[in-house]
XYZ file of C-alpha atoms in Angstrom:
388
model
C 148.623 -45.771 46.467
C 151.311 -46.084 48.399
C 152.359 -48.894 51.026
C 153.194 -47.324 54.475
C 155.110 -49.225 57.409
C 151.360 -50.312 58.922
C 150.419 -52.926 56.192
C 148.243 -50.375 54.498
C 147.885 -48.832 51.010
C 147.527 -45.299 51.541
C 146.508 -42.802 48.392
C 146.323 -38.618 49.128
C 143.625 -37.056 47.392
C 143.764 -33.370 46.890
C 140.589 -31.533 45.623
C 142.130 -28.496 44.302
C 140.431 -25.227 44.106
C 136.818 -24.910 44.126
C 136.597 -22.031 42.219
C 134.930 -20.074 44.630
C 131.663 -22.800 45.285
C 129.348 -22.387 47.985
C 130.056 -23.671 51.131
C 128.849 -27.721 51.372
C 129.859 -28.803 48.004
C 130.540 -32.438 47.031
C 133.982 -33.523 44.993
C 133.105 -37.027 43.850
C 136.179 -39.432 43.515
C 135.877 -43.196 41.523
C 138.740 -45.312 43.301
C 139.575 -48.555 41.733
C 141.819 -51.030 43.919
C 143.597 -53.766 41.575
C 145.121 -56.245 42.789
C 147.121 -59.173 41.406
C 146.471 -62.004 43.536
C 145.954 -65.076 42.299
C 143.620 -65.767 45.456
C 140.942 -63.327 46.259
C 141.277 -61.527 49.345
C 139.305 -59.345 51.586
C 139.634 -55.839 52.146
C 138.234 -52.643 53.136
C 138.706 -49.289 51.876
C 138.206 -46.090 54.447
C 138.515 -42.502 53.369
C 139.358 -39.155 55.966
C 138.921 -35.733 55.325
C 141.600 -34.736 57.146
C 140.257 -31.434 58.546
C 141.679 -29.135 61.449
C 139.594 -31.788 63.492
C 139.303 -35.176 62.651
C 137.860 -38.413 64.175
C 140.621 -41.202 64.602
C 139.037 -44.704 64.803
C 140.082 -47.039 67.605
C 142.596 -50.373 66.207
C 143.328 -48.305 63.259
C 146.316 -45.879 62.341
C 145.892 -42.920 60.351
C 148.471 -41.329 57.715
C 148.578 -37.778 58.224
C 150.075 -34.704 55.418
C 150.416 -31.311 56.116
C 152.349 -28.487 55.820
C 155.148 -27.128 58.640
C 153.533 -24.880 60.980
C 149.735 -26.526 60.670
C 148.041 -27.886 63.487
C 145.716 -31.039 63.782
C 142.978 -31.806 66.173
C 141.874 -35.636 66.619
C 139.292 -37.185 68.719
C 138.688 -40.542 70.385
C 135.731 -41.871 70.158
C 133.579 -42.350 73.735
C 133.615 -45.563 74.264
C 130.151 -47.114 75.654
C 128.671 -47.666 78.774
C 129.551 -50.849 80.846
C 132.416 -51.650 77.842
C 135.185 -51.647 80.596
C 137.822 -49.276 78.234
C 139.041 -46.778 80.508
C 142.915 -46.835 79.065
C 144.081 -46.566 75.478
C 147.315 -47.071 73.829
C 148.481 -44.033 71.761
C 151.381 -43.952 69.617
C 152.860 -41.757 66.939
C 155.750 -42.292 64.508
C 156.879 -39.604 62.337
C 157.873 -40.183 58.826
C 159.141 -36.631 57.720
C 159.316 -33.074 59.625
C 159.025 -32.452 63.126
C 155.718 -32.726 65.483
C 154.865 -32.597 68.974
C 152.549 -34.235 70.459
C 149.872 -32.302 72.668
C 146.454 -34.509 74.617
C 144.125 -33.811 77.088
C 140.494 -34.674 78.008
C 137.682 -33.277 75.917
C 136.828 -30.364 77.380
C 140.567 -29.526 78.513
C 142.738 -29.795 75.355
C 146.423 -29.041 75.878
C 147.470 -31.390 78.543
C 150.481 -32.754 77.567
C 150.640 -37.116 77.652
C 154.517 -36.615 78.633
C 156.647 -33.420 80.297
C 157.777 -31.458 77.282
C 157.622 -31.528 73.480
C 158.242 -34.505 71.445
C 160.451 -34.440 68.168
C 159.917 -36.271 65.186
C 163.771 -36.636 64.810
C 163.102 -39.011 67.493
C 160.777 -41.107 66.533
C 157.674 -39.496 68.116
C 155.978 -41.291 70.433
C 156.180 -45.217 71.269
C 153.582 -47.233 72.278
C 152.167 -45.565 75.909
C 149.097 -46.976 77.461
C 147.089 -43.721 78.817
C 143.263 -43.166 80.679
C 141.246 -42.581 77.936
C 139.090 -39.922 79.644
C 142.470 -37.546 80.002
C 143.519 -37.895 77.119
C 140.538 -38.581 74.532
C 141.576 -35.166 72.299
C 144.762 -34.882 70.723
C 146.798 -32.317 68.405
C 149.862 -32.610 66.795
C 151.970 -29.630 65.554
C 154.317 -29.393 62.881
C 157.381 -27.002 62.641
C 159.581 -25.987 59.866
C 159.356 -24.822 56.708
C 158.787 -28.482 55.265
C 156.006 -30.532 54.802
C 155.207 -33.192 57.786
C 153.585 -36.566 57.704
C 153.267 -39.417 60.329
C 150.962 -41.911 61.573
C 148.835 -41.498 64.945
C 147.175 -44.702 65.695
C 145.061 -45.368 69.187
C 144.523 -49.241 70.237
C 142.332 -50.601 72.582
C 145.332 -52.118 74.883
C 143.626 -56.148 74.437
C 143.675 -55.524 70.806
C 147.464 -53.933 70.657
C 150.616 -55.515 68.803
C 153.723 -54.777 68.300
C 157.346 -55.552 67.157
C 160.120 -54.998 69.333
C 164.078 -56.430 69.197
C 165.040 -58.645 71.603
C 167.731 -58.058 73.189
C 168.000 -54.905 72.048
C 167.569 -52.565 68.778
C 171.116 -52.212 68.213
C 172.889 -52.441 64.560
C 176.111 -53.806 65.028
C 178.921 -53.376 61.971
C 180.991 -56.285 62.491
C 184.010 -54.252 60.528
C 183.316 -51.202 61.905
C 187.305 -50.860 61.911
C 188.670 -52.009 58.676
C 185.492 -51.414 56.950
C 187.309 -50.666 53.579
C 187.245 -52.065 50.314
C 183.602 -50.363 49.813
C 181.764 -53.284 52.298
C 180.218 -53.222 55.666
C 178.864 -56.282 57.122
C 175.871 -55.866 59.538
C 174.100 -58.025 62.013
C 171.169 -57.127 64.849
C 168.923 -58.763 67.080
C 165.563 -60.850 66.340
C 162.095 -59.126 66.341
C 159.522 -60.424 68.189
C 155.817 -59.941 67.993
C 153.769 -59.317 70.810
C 150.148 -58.207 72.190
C 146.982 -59.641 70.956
C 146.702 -63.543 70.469
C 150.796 -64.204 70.246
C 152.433 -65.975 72.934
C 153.877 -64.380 76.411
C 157.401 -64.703 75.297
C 156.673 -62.994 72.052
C 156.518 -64.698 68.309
C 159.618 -64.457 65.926
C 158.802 -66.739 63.164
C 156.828 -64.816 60.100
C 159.159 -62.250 60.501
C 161.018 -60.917 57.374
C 163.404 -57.936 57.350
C 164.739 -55.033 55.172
C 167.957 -53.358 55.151
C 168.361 -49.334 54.090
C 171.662 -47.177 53.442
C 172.101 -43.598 52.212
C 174.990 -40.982 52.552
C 174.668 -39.249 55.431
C 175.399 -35.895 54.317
C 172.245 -35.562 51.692
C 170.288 -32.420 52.726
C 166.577 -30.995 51.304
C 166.332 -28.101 49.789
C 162.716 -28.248 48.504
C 159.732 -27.723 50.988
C 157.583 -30.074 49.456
C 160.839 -32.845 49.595
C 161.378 -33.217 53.460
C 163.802 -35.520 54.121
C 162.706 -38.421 56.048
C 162.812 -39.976 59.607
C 165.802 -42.552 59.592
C 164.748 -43.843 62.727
C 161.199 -45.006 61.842
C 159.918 -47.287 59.492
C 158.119 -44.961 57.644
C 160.199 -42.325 57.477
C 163.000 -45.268 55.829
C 160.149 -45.984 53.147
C 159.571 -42.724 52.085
C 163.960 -41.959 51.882
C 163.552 -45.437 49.800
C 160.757 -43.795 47.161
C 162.087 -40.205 46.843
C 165.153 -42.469 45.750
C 167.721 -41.558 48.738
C 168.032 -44.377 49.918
C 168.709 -48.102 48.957
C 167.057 -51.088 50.419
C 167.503 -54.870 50.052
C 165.332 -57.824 51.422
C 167.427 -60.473 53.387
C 163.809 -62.574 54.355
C 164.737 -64.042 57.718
C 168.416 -63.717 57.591
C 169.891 -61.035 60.143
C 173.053 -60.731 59.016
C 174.387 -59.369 55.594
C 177.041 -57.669 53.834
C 176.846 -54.540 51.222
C 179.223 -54.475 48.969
C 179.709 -51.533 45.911
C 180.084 -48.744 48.497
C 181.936 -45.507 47.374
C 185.309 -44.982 49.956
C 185.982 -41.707 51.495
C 181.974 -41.523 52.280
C 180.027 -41.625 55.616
C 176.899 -43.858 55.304
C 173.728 -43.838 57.233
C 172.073 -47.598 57.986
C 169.067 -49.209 59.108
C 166.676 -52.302 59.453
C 163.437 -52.440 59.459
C 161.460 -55.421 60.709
C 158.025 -56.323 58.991
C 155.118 -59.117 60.202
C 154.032 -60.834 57.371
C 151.132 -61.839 59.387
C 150.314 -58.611 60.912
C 151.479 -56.209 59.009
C 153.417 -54.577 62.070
C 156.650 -52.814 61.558
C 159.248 -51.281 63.706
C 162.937 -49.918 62.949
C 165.960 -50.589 64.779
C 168.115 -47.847 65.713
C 170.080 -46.150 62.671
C 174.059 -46.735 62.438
C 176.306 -44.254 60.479
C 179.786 -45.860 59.265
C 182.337 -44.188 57.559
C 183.781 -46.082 54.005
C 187.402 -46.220 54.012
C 189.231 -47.090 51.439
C 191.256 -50.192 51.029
C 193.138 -50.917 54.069
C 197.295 -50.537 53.795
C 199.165 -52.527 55.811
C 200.773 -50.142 58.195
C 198.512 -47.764 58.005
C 198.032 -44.184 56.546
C 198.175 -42.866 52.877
C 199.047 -45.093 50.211
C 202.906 -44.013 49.147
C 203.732 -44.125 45.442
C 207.269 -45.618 45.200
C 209.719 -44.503 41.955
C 211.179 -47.969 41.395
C 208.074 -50.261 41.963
C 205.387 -47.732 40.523
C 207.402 -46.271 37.870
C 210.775 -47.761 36.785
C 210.272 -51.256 37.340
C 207.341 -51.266 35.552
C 209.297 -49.334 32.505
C 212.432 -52.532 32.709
C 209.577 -55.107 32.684
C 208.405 -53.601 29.413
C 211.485 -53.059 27.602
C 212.856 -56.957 28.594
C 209.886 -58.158 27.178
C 209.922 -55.982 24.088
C 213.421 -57.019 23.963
C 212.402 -60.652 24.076
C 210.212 -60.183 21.224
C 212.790 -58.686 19.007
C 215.250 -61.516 19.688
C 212.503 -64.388 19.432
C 211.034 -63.470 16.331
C 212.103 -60.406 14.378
C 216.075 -60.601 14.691
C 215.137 -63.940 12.550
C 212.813 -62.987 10.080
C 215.702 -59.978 9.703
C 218.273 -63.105 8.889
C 216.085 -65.062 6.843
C 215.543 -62.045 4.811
C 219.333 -61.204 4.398
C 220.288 -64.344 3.282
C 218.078 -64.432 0.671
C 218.498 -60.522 -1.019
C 222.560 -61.527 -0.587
C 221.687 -64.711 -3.017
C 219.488 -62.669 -5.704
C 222.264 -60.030 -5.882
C 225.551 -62.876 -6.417
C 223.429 -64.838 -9.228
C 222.640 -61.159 -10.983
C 226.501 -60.203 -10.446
C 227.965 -63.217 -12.291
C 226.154 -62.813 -15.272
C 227.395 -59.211 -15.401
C 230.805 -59.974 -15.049
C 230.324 -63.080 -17.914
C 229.289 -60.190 -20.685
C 231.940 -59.965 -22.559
C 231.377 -56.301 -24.501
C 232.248 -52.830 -23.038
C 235.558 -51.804 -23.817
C 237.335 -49.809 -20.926
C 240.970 -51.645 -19.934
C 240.760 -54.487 -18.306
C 242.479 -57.555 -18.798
C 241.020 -60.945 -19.584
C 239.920 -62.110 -16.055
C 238.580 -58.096 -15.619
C 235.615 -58.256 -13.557
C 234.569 -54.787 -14.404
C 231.334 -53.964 -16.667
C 230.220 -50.939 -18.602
C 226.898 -50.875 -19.593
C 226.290 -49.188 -23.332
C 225.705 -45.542 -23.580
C 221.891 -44.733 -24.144
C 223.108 -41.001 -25.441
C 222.458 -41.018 -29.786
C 221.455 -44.247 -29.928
C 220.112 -45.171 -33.388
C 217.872 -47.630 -34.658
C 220.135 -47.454 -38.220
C 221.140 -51.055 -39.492
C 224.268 -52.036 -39.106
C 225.556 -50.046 -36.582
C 225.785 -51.719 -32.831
C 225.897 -48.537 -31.409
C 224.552 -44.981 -32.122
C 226.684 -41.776 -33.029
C 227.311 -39.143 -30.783
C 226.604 -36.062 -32.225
């Protein structure tokens, strides 16, 4: 299952082929619910066989899947004698695709609620309190190629809630200017509950909110992959499973910075506001901001200069190297020198003390000749071998 912007944990169950069975047949499903709750809780579990007609319930909204270019017929229940509902609220908020939004009495179906069509890219439908009796049937209509899903929900108007932003549903980017550096800093306006049982002025505490981002320029290609509504709550969960889109929890706080953006990229956000009492959602209205990079001082594209980029850089290093030469290896050089010049006078003055080796020289003669290894002999008695 899957947890939609409504507070509910909704699971698709697709029966597959029948194999050519006679009409009537059963599928049997076991569903398990596990939960990990350290407190029990209580809950109910509803199924829908979402035919071409289907019965919405009153107070409860319905997750709808089908393909572009289907058509779905819902219908309200009557309510009874003497019960005093004569108006309902309907609304419908469109996670992926595009719908519109067709309702009339039940014997008169294709009166529309509002002049015109109504587009998923916009949201669908917001809360509108109608007459029942006009508008107790109601179809919705997909288009395109790709698959569409939203949620229809009716309400009997003393039983209705909802979330709305006070002042306003407005995302303001607090650097929308110099947002560089790969972080945007946003802030909005507090949600309020209202409707059933919550004060006149509208209840913000229990309120907890969620912040979304994606590029802006990711496109679909797959039918069965639609890409989502950014502008309702659903349609910013399913972008945020599919893996689109990233989201972060700030609790209560309504103002936060993301950081670790990529520059040079236009970015699509949005907030959506969640009842943890209720389970009541509603999204604020989605802000695009494009990344720049990190801002210059001046203004306009970074220029490389040849003496601080490449030349001084080049001086640094060869000072230092030349440092490093001076410091330590010019004396290691010295300390070396002195002591090979030492070895070789000791090893001279010996030479010039050996007193054999004929050649010339005079008594103080310096000079040394060492004895010829040619015919050398080991005979007795001779110093030095013949030449033959």
């Amino acid at each position: 299952g899957v947890p939609n912007s409504r507070g509910q944990l909704v699971a698709f169950v697709t029966r597959g082929d029948l194999n050519g069975a006679a009409a009537g047949t059963h599928c049997y499903f076991r569903i398990a619910v596990i939960s990990h709750r350290l407190k029990a809780m209580p809950f109910s579990i509803r199924g829908f066989d979402l035919r071409r007609e289907v019965a919405l319930p009153m107070n409860e909204p319905l997750e709808v899947l089908m393909k572009g270019g289907e058509t779905r017929t819902f219908q309200l229940p009557t309510p009874p004698v003497g019960s005093g509902t004569r108006d309902v609220v309907l609304s419908l908020e469109v996670c992926a695709g595009k719908v519109v939004l067709n309702s009339g009495s039940a014997g008169n179906a294709g009166v529309a609620v509002r002049p015109g069509e109504f587009s998923g890219v916009h949201g669908g439908v917001e809360p509108t309190r109608v007459q029942l009796r006009d508008n107790q049937k109601l179809e919705v209509q997909g288009f395109g190629g790709n698959a569409v899903s939203f949620l229809l929900q009716a309400d009997v108007p003393t039983a209705h809630r909802w979330l709305e932003p006070k002042p306003n549903r407005t995302i303001w980017i607090e650097n929308a200017e110099a947002s560089s550096g790969g972080a945007v800093t946003l802030a909005w306006s507090p949600a309020l509950l209202f409707g059933a049982g919550q004060p006149t002025a509208g209840r913000k505490d229990a309120v907890e909110y969620e912040v979304f981002w994606m590029r802006d320029y990711l496109v679909r290609s797959s039918a069965d992959q639609p890409r989502g509504n950014a502008s309702s709550a659903c349609g910013l969960y399913k972008e945020y499973r599919d893996r689109i889109a990233t989201r972060i929890h700030t609790k209560n706080q309504r103002r936060v910075e993301v950081r670790e953006l990529e520059p040079d990229v236009m970015y699509l956000f949005n907030v959506v506001a969640r009842s943890v009492r209720t389970g009541e959602s509603t999204a604020y209205e989605a802000a695009r901001v494009f990344v720049k990079r990190r801002a210059i001082v001046g203004g306009g594209v970074p220029k490389i200069s040849l003496f601080t980029d490449r030349l001084l850089p080049m001086f640094m290093l060869c000072v230092l190297l030349g440092l490093i030469f001076w410091k330590f290896v010019l004396p290691m050089m010295r300390t070396s020198r002195r002591s090979w010049d030492l070895e070789m006078s000791s090893r001279g003055g010996s030479a010039r003390s050996w007193g054999g080796g004929g050649g010339g020289g005079g008594e103080g003669a310096s000079s040394y000749f060492p004895p010829s290894v040619v015919g050398m002999s080991d005979t007795p008695g001779g110093a030095y071998g013949q030449l033959r």
